[in-house]
Amino acid sequence: MRKNFGTKPWLYPLPVLIVATYNEDGSADAMNAAWGGLYDSDKVVLCLSHGHKTTKNIKEKGAFTVSFADAENVVASDYVGMVSANSEADKMKKSGFHTTKSDFVDAPLIDELPAALECEFIKVNEDGNIIGKIVNFSADERILGDDGNIDLSEFHPISFDPVHNGYHKLGDKVGNAFRDGNALK
């Protein structure tokens, strides 16, 4: 038997995205955004309210990065989502995050978060969401496997549980995409 909850914004797994930009003075800013994802094969969508400093920065700078929060950086990732750069000038310093300028867009990469999309701002869509073009995906070598690609035994992205406001590390591999279904053909 199922229990009905009505209309809820519950999507599993919900990635924990850390969106980083540069402020008008050149300092780095970052925020935690649980509502975002792929918009197309080369685009992302971020559901950010108009009042966020990050939203203003994206529009002014025309660029941003989207890093994936991981289990090793839960506290700092949560902090940048709790505190607004509109009221806390030392937000990045207090978070403990360090940044390096992207080689592809005018936005910072967060050194502690090992995987990021580097994006150019395209537009705000009719719903008020930020749309960006992915120009590069970068990953720290520490999360790469022997094949040179991301290895989820080395990279531990977290998911947001919107029901209980929890963060959860993604689990073990349970199957093979585009292969296991062949058993039913």
Short mmCIF file of C-alpha atoms in Angstrom, two decimals:
data_model
loop_
_atom_site.label_atom_id
_atom_site.label_comp_id
_atom_site.label_asym_id
_atom_site.label_seq_id
_atom_site.Cartn_x
_atom_site.Cartn_y
_atom_site.Cartn_z
CA MET A 1 0.00 0.00 0.00
CA ARG A 2 1.23 3.51 -0.81
CA LYS A 3 0.92 6.63 1.28
CA ASN A 4 0.04 9.81 -0.62
CA PHE A 5 1.88 13.02 0.31
CA GLY A 6 0.45 15.40 -2.27
CA THR A 7 2.60 17.77 -4.24
CA LYS A 8 6.11 17.71 -2.78
CA PRO A 9 9.46 18.71 -4.34
CA TRP A 10 11.00 15.35 -3.45
CA LEU A 11 13.37 13.98 -6.06
CA TYR A 12 15.89 11.27 -5.26
CA PRO A 13 18.80 11.46 -5.40
CA LEU A 14 18.95 15.26 -5.30
CA PRO A 15 22.52 16.46 -5.89
CA VAL A 16 24.11 19.03 -3.62
CA LEU A 17 25.50 21.63 -5.99
CA ILE A 18 27.92 24.33 -4.95
CA VAL A 19 27.67 27.25 -7.37
CA ALA A 20 30.69 29.56 -7.44
CA THR A 21 31.13 33.00 -8.98
CA TYR A 22 33.26 36.07 -8.68
CA ASN A 23 31.96 39.16 -6.93
CA GLU A 24 32.32 42.63 -8.49
CA ASP A 25 35.56 43.13 -6.48
CA GLY A 26 37.08 39.88 -7.83
CA SER A 27 36.64 37.89 -4.61
CA ALA A 28 35.05 34.44 -4.80
CA ASP A 29 31.53 33.58 -3.67
CA ALA A 30 29.76 30.21 -3.42
CA MET A 31 26.33 28.94 -2.48
CA ASN A 32 24.70 25.58 -1.93
CA ALA A 33 21.89 24.88 -4.40
CA ALA A 34 19.92 21.66 -4.21
CA TRP A 35 17.56 22.57 -7.03
CA GLY A 36 19.46 22.23 -10.25
CA GLY A 37 20.50 19.72 -12.84
CA LEU A 38 20.98 19.05 -16.51
CA TYR A 39 18.89 21.12 -18.91
CA ASP A 40 20.18 19.49 -22.09
CA SER A 41 23.26 17.51 -23.06
CA ASP A 42 25.43 20.63 -22.84
CA LYS A 43 23.44 22.86 -20.46
CA VAL A 44 22.58 23.16 -16.77
CA VAL A 45 19.62 24.73 -15.01
CA LEU A 46 19.80 26.30 -11.56
CA CYS A 47 16.73 27.31 -9.59
CA LEU A 48 18.14 30.33 -7.74
CA SER A 49 16.10 33.16 -6.34
CA HIS A 50 16.70 36.66 -7.66
CA GLY A 51 17.95 37.94 -4.29
CA HIS A 52 21.02 35.70 -4.07
CA LYS A 53 24.40 37.40 -4.48
CA THR A 54 25.37 34.45 -6.67
CA THR A 55 22.46 35.11 -9.04
CA LYS A 56 23.57 38.74 -9.42
CA ASN A 57 27.17 37.64 -9.98
CA ILE A 58 26.20 35.12 -12.66
CA LYS A 59 24.31 37.78 -14.60
CA GLU A 60 27.09 40.36 -14.24
CA LYS A 61 30.08 38.06 -14.89
CA GLY A 62 28.42 35.77 -17.43
CA ALA A 63 29.98 32.67 -15.88
CA PHE A 64 29.85 30.24 -12.97
CA THR A 65 31.04 26.82 -11.86
CA VAL A 66 28.97 24.02 -10.39
CA SER A 67 30.88 21.71 -8.07
CA PHE A 68 29.47 18.59 -6.50
CA ALA A 69 29.54 18.62 -2.71
CA ASP A 70 31.16 15.52 -1.28
CA ALA A 71 31.20 13.63 2.00
CA GLU A 72 34.58 15.06 2.93
CA ASN A 73 33.30 18.65 2.75
CA VAL A 74 29.80 18.49 4.23
CA VAL A 75 30.32 21.21 6.86
CA ALA A 76 31.73 23.81 4.45
CA SER A 77 29.18 22.90 1.77
CA ASP A 78 26.31 23.31 4.21
CA TYR A 79 27.75 26.58 5.55
CA VAL A 80 27.85 28.28 2.13
CA GLY A 81 24.16 27.43 1.81
CA MET A 82 23.24 28.80 5.22
CA VAL A 83 25.00 32.15 5.03
CA SER A 84 24.39 34.84 2.43
CA ALA A 85 27.23 36.74 0.81
CA ASN A 86 24.87 39.71 0.88
CA SER A 87 25.44 39.91 4.64
CA GLU A 88 28.68 37.96 5.29
CA ALA A 89 31.67 39.35 3.39
CA ASP A 90 34.06 36.68 4.74
CA LYS A 91 31.80 33.78 3.81
CA MET A 92 34.40 31.94 1.71
CA LYS A 93 37.19 32.44 4.23
CA LYS A 94 34.99 31.16 7.06
CA SER A 95 33.95 28.14 4.97
CA GLY A 96 37.57 27.05 4.59
CA PHE A 97 37.13 26.72 0.83
CA HIS A 98 39.98 27.86 -1.42
CA THR A 99 39.59 28.69 -5.09
CA THR A 100 41.49 28.67 -8.35
CA LYS A 101 40.35 30.55 -11.45
CA SER A 102 38.91 28.34 -14.17
CA ASP A 103 40.90 28.20 -17.41
CA PHE A 104 37.63 28.15 -19.35
CA VAL A 105 35.25 30.69 -17.75
CA ASP A 106 35.51 33.77 -15.55
CA ALA A 107 34.57 31.89 -12.38
CA PRO A 108 36.34 30.11 -9.52
CA LEU A 109 36.83 26.40 -9.04
CA ILE A 110 36.66 25.26 -5.41
CA ASP A 111 39.90 23.40 -4.72
CA GLU A 112 38.43 21.12 -2.04
CA LEU A 113 35.56 19.90 -4.25
CA PRO A 114 37.07 17.54 -6.81
CA ALA A 115 34.53 17.68 -9.67
CA ALA A 116 32.98 20.69 -11.37
CA LEU A 117 31.09 21.90 -14.40
CA GLU A 118 32.48 25.16 -15.80
CA CYS A 119 29.67 27.17 -17.37
CA GLU A 120 28.86 30.28 -19.38
CA PHE A 121 25.63 32.08 -18.52
CA ILE A 122 23.12 31.84 -21.37
CA LYS A 123 19.90 33.30 -20.01
CA VAL A 124 17.24 33.39 -17.36
CA ASN A 125 14.37 31.28 -18.68
CA GLU A 126 10.66 32.07 -18.51
CA ASP A 127 10.45 30.48 -15.03
CA GLY A 128 13.29 32.63 -13.67
CA ASN A 129 15.86 29.82 -13.69
CA ILE A 130 19.51 30.30 -14.65
CA ILE A 131 20.55 28.42 -17.79
CA GLY A 132 24.23 27.89 -18.46
CA LYS A 133 26.26 26.23 -21.20
CA ILE A 134 28.76 23.64 -20.01
CA VAL A 135 32.13 24.46 -21.58
CA ASN A 136 34.22 22.06 -19.49
CA PHE A 137 33.98 19.38 -16.84
CA SER A 138 37.07 19.17 -14.67
CA ALA A 139 38.03 16.59 -12.07
CA ASP A 140 40.90 16.39 -9.64
CA GLU A 141 43.15 13.42 -10.41
CA ARG A 142 42.60 12.09 -6.88
CA ILE A 143 39.11 10.88 -7.90
CA LEU A 144 40.15 9.23 -11.15
CA GLY A 145 40.45 5.49 -11.58
CA ASP A 146 42.95 3.45 -13.56
CA ASP A 147 40.96 4.16 -16.74
CA GLY A 148 41.45 7.93 -16.30
CA ASN A 149 37.78 8.61 -15.58
CA ILE A 150 35.87 9.42 -12.40
CA ASP A 151 35.83 6.49 -9.99
CA LEU A 152 32.97 6.54 -7.46
CA SER A 153 35.08 4.49 -5.06
CA GLU A 154 37.32 7.59 -4.85
CA PHE A 155 34.70 10.34 -5.29
CA HIS A 156 31.93 10.55 -2.67
CA PRO A 157 29.26 13.01 -3.85
CA ILE A 158 26.39 13.63 -1.49
CA SER A 159 22.66 13.80 -2.01
CA PHE A 160 20.17 16.01 -0.19
CA ASP A 161 17.19 14.37 1.52
CA PRO A 162 14.47 17.06 1.34
CA VAL A 163 12.16 15.19 3.73
CA HIS A 164 14.54 15.00 6.70
CA ASN A 165 17.01 17.73 5.66
CA GLY A 166 19.87 15.27 5.60
CA TYR A 167 22.94 14.72 3.46
CA HIS A 168 23.72 11.18 2.31
CA LYS A 169 26.74 9.71 0.58
CA LEU A 170 25.95 7.80 -2.59
CA GLY A 171 26.23 4.05 -2.19
CA ASP A 172 27.67 1.03 -3.88
CA LYS A 173 27.33 0.03 -7.53
CA VAL A 174 24.30 -2.22 -8.00
CA GLY A 175 24.21 -2.80 -11.75
CA ASN A 176 25.40 -1.99 -15.24
CA ALA A 177 23.52 0.59 -17.30
CA PHE A 178 22.51 -0.38 -20.83
CA ARG A 179 23.55 -3.98 -20.15
CA ASP A 180 21.66 -5.60 -17.26
CA GLY A 181 18.30 -5.11 -18.97
CA ASN A 182 19.46 -7.44 -21.74
CA ALA A 183 18.51 -10.31 -19.42
CA LEU A 184 14.86 -9.53 -20.17
CA LYS A 185 15.18 -9.35 -23.96
#
